[in-house]
């Protein structure tokens, strides 16, 4: 297969490639219980994921009685320890992911992950789920140093560099993902089935998909649209 418009397709991890909500809920509730806070219902954790573990726990504390720095200091290490020991017990790929990745690989596209999860957790998780061999690189929230996680452009630029350069697009489920792509100057696709903190239409992505069966056709349309815009002399959005 030739003439595909993108050389690289990057993905967020939690809520985009994998449904990690069960394991993140278990870790968060473990930490909350240790500091005598009420635990969260399963549907609540999904809107707290995206900004990294500390941000997730901060939201959990706010919802379970109020944020307190001392409580955070006790709960956060407990969350990380528990999650590190229980990364993939309830985590599953989203429907249609395998087929979409197969299609992209058949077209010669390099695949990558850029997540705000710690790199050590991200690399272990994709290995435990059995998809690590598909990705040219995994960039975590701590890979580029303090202040350089999504929505910063740095991890997206690093993804492109590690994949050898070329035209890239990014797929995610949060404002962190879409803003990182915009800040890096590449097009973005939002997944409506992810861990949305707001309506998907409000993310400002260049396109939205409702399932992985739509990914490759959407990338093709997006590439055609950007090429047409470029040929008119106008700057891409």
PDB file of N, CA and C in Angstrom, residues 33-115:
ATOM      1  N   UNK A  33      -8.456   4.911  50.494  1.00  0.00           N
ATOM      2  CA  UNK A  33      -8.796   4.146  51.692  1.00  0.00           C
ATOM      3  C   UNK A  33      -7.705   4.250  52.755  1.00  0.00           C
ATOM      4  N   UNK A  34      -6.453   4.316  52.309  1.00  0.00           N
ATOM      5  CA  UNK A  34      -5.341   4.405  53.260  1.00  0.00           C
ATOM      6  C   UNK A  34      -5.335   5.726  54.033  1.00  0.00           C
ATOM      7  N   UNK A  35      -5.938   6.758  53.465  1.00  0.00           N
ATOM      8  CA  UNK A  35      -6.005   8.051  54.163  1.00  0.00           C
ATOM      9  C   UNK A  35      -7.428   8.332  54.641  1.00  0.00           C
ATOM     10  N   UNK A  36      -8.192   7.258  54.803  1.00  0.00           N
ATOM     11  CA  UNK A  36      -9.539   7.337  55.388  1.00  0.00           C
ATOM     12  C   UNK A  36     -10.494   8.220  54.583  1.00  0.00           C
ATOM     13  N   UNK A  37     -10.399   8.113  53.276  1.00  0.00           N
ATOM     14  CA  UNK A  37     -11.328   8.821  52.403  1.00  0.00           C
ATOM     15  C   UNK A  37     -12.280   7.815  51.765  1.00  0.00           C
ATOM     16  N   UNK A  38     -13.506   8.228  51.448  1.00  0.00           N
ATOM     17  CA  UNK A  38     -14.425   7.327  50.732  1.00  0.00           C
ATOM     18  C   UNK A  38     -13.897   7.036  49.337  1.00  0.00           C
ATOM     19  N   UNK A  39     -14.150   5.841  48.868  1.00  0.00           N
ATOM     20  CA  UNK A  39     -13.665   5.448  47.549  1.00  0.00           C
ATOM     21  C   UNK A  39     -14.589   5.969  46.453  1.00  0.00           C
ATOM     22  N   UNK A  40     -14.087   5.941  45.231  1.00  0.00           N
ATOM     23  CA  UNK A  40     -14.813   6.461  44.080  1.00  0.00           C
ATOM     24  C   UNK A  40     -15.613   5.362  43.388  1.00  0.00           C
ATOM     25  N   UNK A  41     -16.747   5.730  42.829  1.00  0.00           N
ATOM     26  CA  UNK A  41     -17.512   4.802  41.999  1.00  0.00           C
ATOM     27  C   UNK A  41     -16.807   4.631  40.666  1.00  0.00           C
ATOM     28  N   UNK A  42     -16.999   3.488  40.008  1.00  0.00           N
ATOM     29  CA  UNK A  42     -16.290   3.218  38.750  1.00  0.00           C
ATOM     30  C   UNK A  42     -16.465   4.293  37.684  1.00  0.00           C
ATOM     31  N   UNK A  43     -17.636   4.892  37.590  1.00  0.00           N
ATOM     32  CA  UNK A  43     -17.859   5.866  36.524  1.00  0.00           C
ATOM     33  C   UNK A  43     -17.155   7.188  36.769  1.00  0.00           C
ATOM     34  N   UNK A  44     -16.678   7.434  37.992  1.00  0.00           N
ATOM     35  CA  UNK A  44     -16.066   8.716  38.304  1.00  0.00           C
ATOM     36  C   UNK A  44     -14.611   8.810  37.858  1.00  0.00           C
ATOM     37  N   UNK A  45     -13.894   7.705  37.853  1.00  0.00           N
ATOM     38  CA  UNK A  45     -12.464   7.761  37.567  1.00  0.00           C
ATOM     39  C   UNK A  45     -12.180   8.171  36.133  1.00  0.00           C
ATOM     40  N   UNK A  46     -13.074   7.862  35.216  1.00  0.00           N
ATOM     41  CA  UNK A  46     -12.790   8.079  33.797  1.00  0.00           C
ATOM     42  C   UNK A  46     -12.546   9.547  33.468  1.00  0.00           C
ATOM     43  N   UNK A  47     -13.231  10.452  34.148  1.00  0.00           N
ATOM     44  CA  UNK A  47     -13.057  11.876  33.869  1.00  0.00           C
ATOM     45  C   UNK A  47     -11.838  12.463  34.563  1.00  0.00           C
ATOM     46  N   UNK A  48     -11.153  11.686  35.394  1.00  0.00           N
ATOM     47  CA  UNK A  48      -9.988  12.168  36.140  1.00  0.00           C
ATOM     48  C   UNK A  48      -8.665  11.760  35.504  1.00  0.00           C
ATOM     49  N   UNK A  49      -8.748  10.912  34.481  1.00  0.00           N
ATOM     50  CA  UNK A  49      -7.550  10.365  33.852  1.00  0.00           C
ATOM     51  C   UNK A  49      -7.123  11.281  32.703  1.00  0.00           C
ATOM     52  N   UNK A  50      -5.833  11.402  32.507  1.00  0.00           N
ATOM     53  CA  UNK A  50      -5.344  12.176  31.363  1.00  0.00           C
ATOM     54  C   UNK A  50      -4.173  13.057  31.697  1.00  0.00           C
ATOM     55  N   UNK A  51      -4.181  13.613  32.903  1.00  0.00           N
ATOM     56  CA  UNK A  51      -3.120  14.530  33.291  1.00  0.00           C
ATOM     57  C   UNK A  51      -2.033  13.901  34.127  1.00  0.00           C
ATOM     58  N   UNK A  52      -2.016  12.572  34.209  1.00  0.00           N
ATOM     59  CA  UNK A  52      -1.017  11.895  35.024  1.00  0.00           C
ATOM     60  C   UNK A  52      -1.587  11.459  36.360  1.00  0.00           C
ATOM     61  N   UNK A  53      -0.839  10.591  37.048  1.00  0.00           N
ATOM     62  CA  UNK A  53      -1.337   9.985  38.279  1.00  0.00           C
ATOM     63  C   UNK A  53      -1.566  11.005  39.387  1.00  0.00           C
ATOM     64  N   UNK A  54      -0.667  11.966  39.519  1.00  0.00           N
ATOM     65  CA  UNK A  54      -0.813  12.956  40.594  1.00  0.00           C
ATOM     66  C   UNK A  54      -2.058  13.800  40.383  1.00  0.00           C
ATOM     67  N   UNK A  55      -2.295  14.208  39.152  1.00  0.00           N
ATOM     68  CA  UNK A  55      -3.494  14.989  38.849  1.00  0.00           C
ATOM     69  C   UNK A  55      -4.749  14.178  39.091  1.00  0.00           C
ATOM     70  N   UNK A  56      -4.708  12.886  38.724  1.00  0.00           N
ATOM     71  CA  UNK A  56      -5.847  12.001  38.960  1.00  0.00           C
ATOM     72  C   UNK A  56      -6.158  11.888  40.448  1.00  0.00           C
ATOM     73  N   UNK A  57      -5.131  11.697  41.261  1.00  0.00           N
ATOM     74  CA  UNK A  57      -5.341  11.580  42.703  1.00  0.00           C
ATOM     75  C   UNK A  57      -5.814  12.905  43.293  1.00  0.00           C
ATOM     76  N   UNK A  58      -5.294  14.006  42.789  1.00  0.00           N
ATOM     77  CA  UNK A  58      -5.743  15.320  43.257  1.00  0.00           C
ATOM     78  C   UNK A  58      -7.253  15.457  43.071  1.00  0.00           C
ATOM     79  N   UNK A  59      -7.746  15.071  41.891  1.00  0.00           N
ATOM     80  CA  UNK A  59      -9.193  15.124  41.650  1.00  0.00           C
ATOM     81  C   UNK A  59      -9.932  14.166  42.585  1.00  0.00           C
ATOM     82  N   UNK A  60      -9.349  13.000  42.810  1.00  0.00           N
ATOM     83  CA  UNK A  60      -9.968  12.042  43.716  1.00  0.00           C
ATOM     84  C   UNK A  60     -10.079  12.577  45.137  1.00  0.00           C
ATOM     85  N   UNK A  61      -9.051  13.250  45.603  1.00  0.00           N
ATOM     86  CA  UNK A  61      -9.083  13.844  46.943  1.00  0.00           C
ATOM     87  C   UNK A  61     -10.108  14.973  47.007  1.00  0.00           C
ATOM     88  N   UNK A  62     -10.139  15.797  45.981  1.00  0.00           N
ATOM     89  CA  UNK A  62     -11.107  16.896  45.952  1.00  0.00           C
ATOM     90  C   UNK A  62     -12.535  16.361  46.039  1.00  0.00           C
ATOM     91  N   UNK A  63     -12.788  15.267  45.358  1.00  0.00           N
ATOM     92  CA  UNK A  63     -14.139  14.721  45.332  1.00  0.00           C
ATOM     93  C   UNK A  63     -14.485  13.958  46.603  1.00  0.00           C
ATOM     94  N   UNK A  64     -13.479  13.477  47.325  1.00  0.00           N
ATOM     95  CA  UNK A  64     -13.753  12.629  48.487  1.00  0.00           C
ATOM     96  C   UNK A  64     -13.567  13.353  49.824  1.00  0.00           C
ATOM     97  N   UNK A  65     -13.520  14.676  49.801  1.00  0.00           N
ATOM     98  CA  UNK A  65     -13.412  15.401  51.054  1.00  0.00           C
ATOM     99  C   UNK A  65     -12.547  16.638  51.018  1.00  0.00           C
ATOM    100  N   UNK A  66     -11.895  16.883  49.900  1.00  0.00           N
ATOM    101  CA  UNK A  66     -11.082  18.084  49.758  1.00  0.00           C
ATOM    102  C   UNK A  66      -9.593  17.783  49.644  1.00  0.00           C
ATOM    103  N   UNK A  67      -8.928  18.581  48.808  1.00  0.00           N
ATOM    104  CA  UNK A  67      -7.497  18.392  48.601  1.00  0.00           C
ATOM    105  C   UNK A  67      -6.723  18.921  49.799  1.00  0.00           C
ATOM    106  N   UNK A  68      -5.742  18.143  50.221  1.00  0.00           N
ATOM    107  CA  UNK A  68      -4.859  18.538  51.312  1.00  0.00           C
ATOM    108  C   UNK A  68      -3.455  18.053  50.960  1.00  0.00           C
ATOM    109  N   UNK A  69      -2.470  18.939  51.033  1.00  0.00           N
ATOM    110  CA  UNK A  69      -1.124  18.592  50.599  1.00  0.00           C
ATOM    111  C   UNK A  69      -0.513  17.480  51.448  1.00  0.00           C
ATOM    112  N   UNK A  70      -0.768  17.517  52.740  1.00  0.00           N
ATOM    113  CA  UNK A  70      -0.225  16.463  53.612  1.00  0.00           C
ATOM    114  C   UNK A  70      -0.851  15.108  53.290  1.00  0.00           C
ATOM    115  N   UNK A  71      -2.151  15.107  53.044  1.00  0.00           N
ATOM    116  CA  UNK A  71      -2.825  13.866  52.678  1.00  0.00           C
ATOM    117  C   UNK A  71      -2.287  13.367  51.339  1.00  0.00           C
ATOM    118  N   UNK A  72      -2.104  14.278  50.393  1.00  0.00           N
ATOM    119  CA  UNK A  72      -1.522  13.902  49.106  1.00  0.00           C
ATOM    120  C   UNK A  72      -0.145  13.264  49.299  1.00  0.00           C
ATOM    121  N   UNK A  73       0.632  13.818  50.193  1.00  0.00           N
ATOM    122  CA  UNK A  73       1.970  13.296  50.445  1.00  0.00           C
ATOM    123  C   UNK A  73       1.969  11.867  50.951  1.00  0.00           C
ATOM    124  N   UNK A  74       0.910  11.469  51.648  1.00  0.00           N
ATOM    125  CA  UNK A  74       0.793  10.090  52.125  1.00  0.00           C
ATOM    126  C   UNK A  74       0.151   9.170  51.093  1.00  0.00           C
ATOM    127  N   UNK A  75      -0.814   9.723  50.364  1.00  0.00           N
ATOM    128  CA  UNK A  75      -1.585   8.885  49.447  1.00  0.00           C
ATOM    129  C   UNK A  75      -0.880   8.622  48.121  1.00  0.00           C
ATOM    130  N   UNK A  76      -0.151   9.603  47.622  1.00  0.00           N
ATOM    131  CA  UNK A  76       0.440   9.475  46.293  1.00  0.00           C
ATOM    132  C   UNK A  76       1.450   8.327  46.195  1.00  0.00           C
ATOM    133  N   UNK A  77       2.385   8.197  47.119  1.00  0.00           N
ATOM    134  CA  UNK A  77       3.301   7.047  47.025  1.00  0.00           C
ATOM    135  C   UNK A  77       2.571   5.706  47.102  1.00  0.00           C
ATOM    136  N   UNK A  78       1.499   5.659  47.895  1.00  0.00           N
ATOM    137  CA  UNK A  78       0.733   4.419  48.009  1.00  0.00           C
ATOM    138  C   UNK A  78       0.054   4.079  46.690  1.00  0.00           C
ATOM    139  N   UNK A  79      -0.470   5.110  46.017  1.00  0.00           N
ATOM    140  CA  UNK A  79      -1.092   4.879  44.712  1.00  0.00           C
ATOM    141  C   UNK A  79      -0.077   4.331  43.716  1.00  0.00           C
ATOM    142  N   UNK A  80       1.100   4.956  43.647  1.00  0.00           N
ATOM    143  CA  UNK A  80       2.115   4.526  42.687  1.00  0.00           C
ATOM    144  C   UNK A  80       2.590   3.102  42.969  1.00  0.00           C
ATOM    145  N   UNK A  81       2.772   2.791  44.240  1.00  0.00           N
ATOM    146  CA  UNK A  81       3.235   1.447  44.591  1.00  0.00           C
ATOM    147  C   UNK A  81       2.194   0.400  44.212  1.00  0.00           C
ATOM    148  N   UNK A  82       0.943   0.669  44.552  1.00  0.00           N
ATOM    149  CA  UNK A  82      -0.118  -0.292  44.237  1.00  0.00           C
ATOM    150  C   UNK A  82      -0.272  -0.446  42.726  1.00  0.00           C
ATOM    151  N   UNK A  83      -0.282   0.679  42.018  1.00  0.00           N
ATOM    152  CA  UNK A  83      -0.473   0.597  40.565  1.00  0.00           C
ATOM    153  C   UNK A  83       0.694  -0.139  39.899  1.00  0.00           C
ATOM    154  N   UNK A  84       1.900   0.125  40.385  1.00  0.00           N
ATOM    155  CA  UNK A  84       3.056  -0.552  39.820  1.00  0.00           C
ATOM    156  C   UNK A  84       3.003  -2.054  39.968  1.00  0.00           C
ATOM    157  N   UNK A  85       2.288  -2.523  40.979  1.00  0.00           N
ATOM    158  CA  UNK A  85       2.161  -3.962  41.206  1.00  0.00           C
ATOM    159  C   UNK A  85       0.917  -4.554  40.552  1.00  0.00           C
ATOM    160  N   UNK A  86       0.058  -3.695  40.008  1.00  0.00           N
ATOM    161  CA  UNK A  86      -1.223  -4.160  39.441  1.00  0.00           C
ATOM    162  C   UNK A  86      -1.552  -3.393  38.155  1.00  0.00           C
ATOM    163  N   UNK A  87      -0.616  -3.357  37.235  1.00  0.00           N
ATOM    164  CA  UNK A  87      -0.756  -2.520  36.049  1.00  0.00           C
ATOM    165  C   UNK A  87      -1.842  -2.985  35.080  1.00  0.00           C
ATOM    166  N   UNK A  88      -1.973  -4.277  34.910  1.00  0.00           N
ATOM    167  CA  UNK A  88      -2.751  -4.754  33.768  1.00  0.00           C
ATOM    168  C   UNK A  88      -3.806  -5.795  34.114  1.00  0.00           C
ATOM    169  N   UNK A  89      -4.200  -5.872  35.364  1.00  0.00           N
ATOM    170  CA  UNK A  89      -5.163  -6.906  35.752  1.00  0.00           C
ATOM    171  C   UNK A  89      -6.512  -6.733  35.060  1.00  0.00           C
ATOM    172  N   UNK A  90      -6.958  -5.485  34.908  1.00  0.00           N
ATOM    173  CA  UNK A  90      -8.258  -5.243  34.288  1.00  0.00           C
ATOM    174  C   UNK A  90      -8.189  -4.422  33.022  1.00  0.00           C
ATOM    175  N   UNK A  91      -6.986  -4.197  32.507  1.00  0.00           N
ATOM    176  CA  UNK A  91      -6.790  -3.343  31.334  1.00  0.00           C
ATOM    177  C   UNK A  91      -6.964  -4.136  30.044  1.00  0.00           C
ATOM    178  N   UNK A  92      -7.690  -3.547  29.094  1.00  0.00           N
ATOM    179  CA  UNK A  92      -7.933  -4.212  27.804  1.00  0.00           C
ATOM    180  C   UNK A  92      -7.812  -3.188  26.679  1.00  0.00           C
ATOM    181  N   UNK A  93      -7.404  -3.631  25.476  1.00  0.00           N
ATOM    182  CA  UNK A  93      -7.416  -2.734  24.317  1.00  0.00           C
ATOM    183  C   UNK A  93      -8.850  -2.391  23.926  1.00  0.00           C
ATOM    184  N   UNK A  94      -9.046  -1.226  23.360  1.00  0.00           N
ATOM    185  CA  UNK A  94     -10.363  -0.869  22.859  1.00  0.00           C
ATOM    186  C   UNK A  94     -10.693  -1.692  21.610  1.00  0.00           C
ATOM    187  N   UNK A  95     -11.967  -1.908  21.394  1.00  0.00           N
ATOM    188  CA  UNK A  95     -12.430  -2.720  20.269  1.00  0.00           C
ATOM    189  C   UNK A  95     -11.909  -2.181  18.942  1.00  0.00           C
ATOM    190  N   UNK A  96     -11.442  -3.082  18.101  1.00  0.00           N
ATOM    191  CA  UNK A  96     -10.988  -2.711  16.766  1.00  0.00           C
ATOM    192  C   UNK A  96      -9.567  -2.216  16.692  1.00  0.00           C
ATOM    193  N   UNK A  97      -8.894  -2.098  17.844  1.00  0.00           N
ATOM    194  CA  UNK A  97      -7.533  -1.557  17.842  1.00  0.00           C
ATOM    195  C   UNK A  97      -6.569  -2.434  17.041  1.00  0.00           C
ATOM    196  N   UNK A  98      -6.609  -3.734  17.284  1.00  0.00           N
ATOM    197  CA  UNK A  98      -5.667  -4.632  16.611  1.00  0.00           C
ATOM    198  C   UNK A  98      -5.763  -4.511  15.098  1.00  0.00           C
ATOM    199  N   UNK A  99      -6.964  -4.499  14.572  1.00  0.00           N
ATOM    200  CA  UNK A  99      -7.159  -4.411  13.133  1.00  0.00           C
ATOM    201  C   UNK A  99      -6.664  -3.072  12.587  1.00  0.00           C
ATOM    202  N   UNK A 100      -6.900  -1.994  13.315  1.00  0.00           N
ATOM    203  CA  UNK A 100      -6.445  -0.674  12.869  1.00  0.00           C
ATOM    204  C   UNK A 100      -4.922  -0.595  12.847  1.00  0.00           C
ATOM    205  N   UNK A 101      -4.270  -1.134  13.874  1.00  0.00           N
ATOM    206  CA  UNK A 101      -2.809  -1.126  13.901  1.00  0.00           C
ATOM    207  C   UNK A 101      -2.242  -2.006  12.794  1.00  0.00           C
ATOM    208  N   UNK A 102      -2.883  -3.147  12.553  1.00  0.00           N
ATOM    209  CA  UNK A 102      -2.456  -4.014  11.447  1.00  0.00           C
ATOM    210  C   UNK A 102      -2.499  -3.248  10.120  1.00  0.00           C
ATOM    211  N   UNK A 103      -3.569  -2.524   9.907  1.00  0.00           N
ATOM    212  CA  UNK A 103      -3.752  -1.770   8.671  1.00  0.00           C
ATOM    213  C   UNK A 103      -2.666  -0.705   8.526  1.00  0.00           C
ATOM    214  N   UNK A 104      -2.409   0.040   9.580  1.00  0.00           N
ATOM    215  CA  UNK A 104      -1.387   1.085   9.530  1.00  0.00           C
ATOM    216  C   UNK A 104      -0.005   0.497   9.276  1.00  0.00           C
ATOM    217  N   UNK A 105       0.295  -0.606   9.952  1.00  0.00           N
ATOM    218  CA  UNK A 105       1.603  -1.236   9.759  1.00  0.00           C
ATOM    219  C   UNK A 105       1.759  -1.736   8.327  1.00  0.00           C
ATOM    220  N   UNK A 106       0.685  -2.263   7.752  1.00  0.00           N
ATOM    221  CA  UNK A 106       0.729  -2.742   6.370  1.00  0.00           C
ATOM    222  C   UNK A 106       0.992  -1.604   5.394  1.00  0.00           C
ATOM    223  N   UNK A 107       0.659  -0.401   5.782  1.00  0.00           N
ATOM    224  CA  UNK A 107       0.890   0.775   4.949  1.00  0.00           C
ATOM    225  C   UNK A 107       2.268   1.400   5.198  1.00  0.00           C
ATOM    226  N   UNK A 108       3.045   0.778   6.061  1.00  0.00           N
ATOM    227  CA  UNK A 108       4.386   1.273   6.340  1.00  0.00           C
ATOM    228  C   UNK A 108       4.447   2.410   7.332  1.00  0.00           C
ATOM    229  N   UNK A 109       3.368   2.632   8.073  1.00  0.00           N
ATOM    230  CA  UNK A 109       3.310   3.718   9.045  1.00  0.00           C
ATOM    231  C   UNK A 109       4.035   3.300  10.322  1.00  0.00           C
ATOM    232  N   UNK A 110       4.843   4.207  10.874  1.00  0.00           N
ATOM    233  CA  UNK A 110       5.465   3.974  12.168  1.00  0.00           C
ATOM    234  C   UNK A 110       4.504   4.414  13.265  1.00  0.00           C
ATOM    235  N   UNK A 111       4.377   3.599  14.292  1.00  0.00           N
ATOM    236  CA  UNK A 111       3.449   3.855  15.387  1.00  0.00           C
ATOM    237  C   UNK A 111       4.222   4.234  16.637  1.00  0.00           C
ATOM    238  N   UNK A 112       3.637   5.106  17.451  1.00  0.00           N
ATOM    239  CA  UNK A 112       4.305   5.569  18.668  1.00  0.00           C
ATOM    240  C   UNK A 112       3.271   5.869  19.735  1.00  0.00           C
ATOM    241  N   UNK A 113       3.738   5.931  20.972  1.00  0.00           N
ATOM    242  CA  UNK A 113       2.896   6.280  22.116  1.00  0.00           C
ATOM    243  C   UNK A 113       3.480   7.494  22.809  1.00  0.00           C
ATOM    244  N   UNK A 114       2.632   8.469  23.084  1.00  0.00           N
ATOM    245  CA  UNK A 114       2.999   9.602  23.929  1.00  0.00           C
ATOM    246  C   UNK A 114       1.928   9.721  25.005  1.00  0.00           C
ATOM    247  N   UNK A 115       2.307   9.491  26.246  1.00  0.00           N
ATOM    248  CA  UNK A 115       1.367   9.444  27.354  1.00  0.00           C
ATOM    249  C   UNK A 115       1.860  10.313  28.499  1.00  0.00           C
TER     250      UNK A 115
END
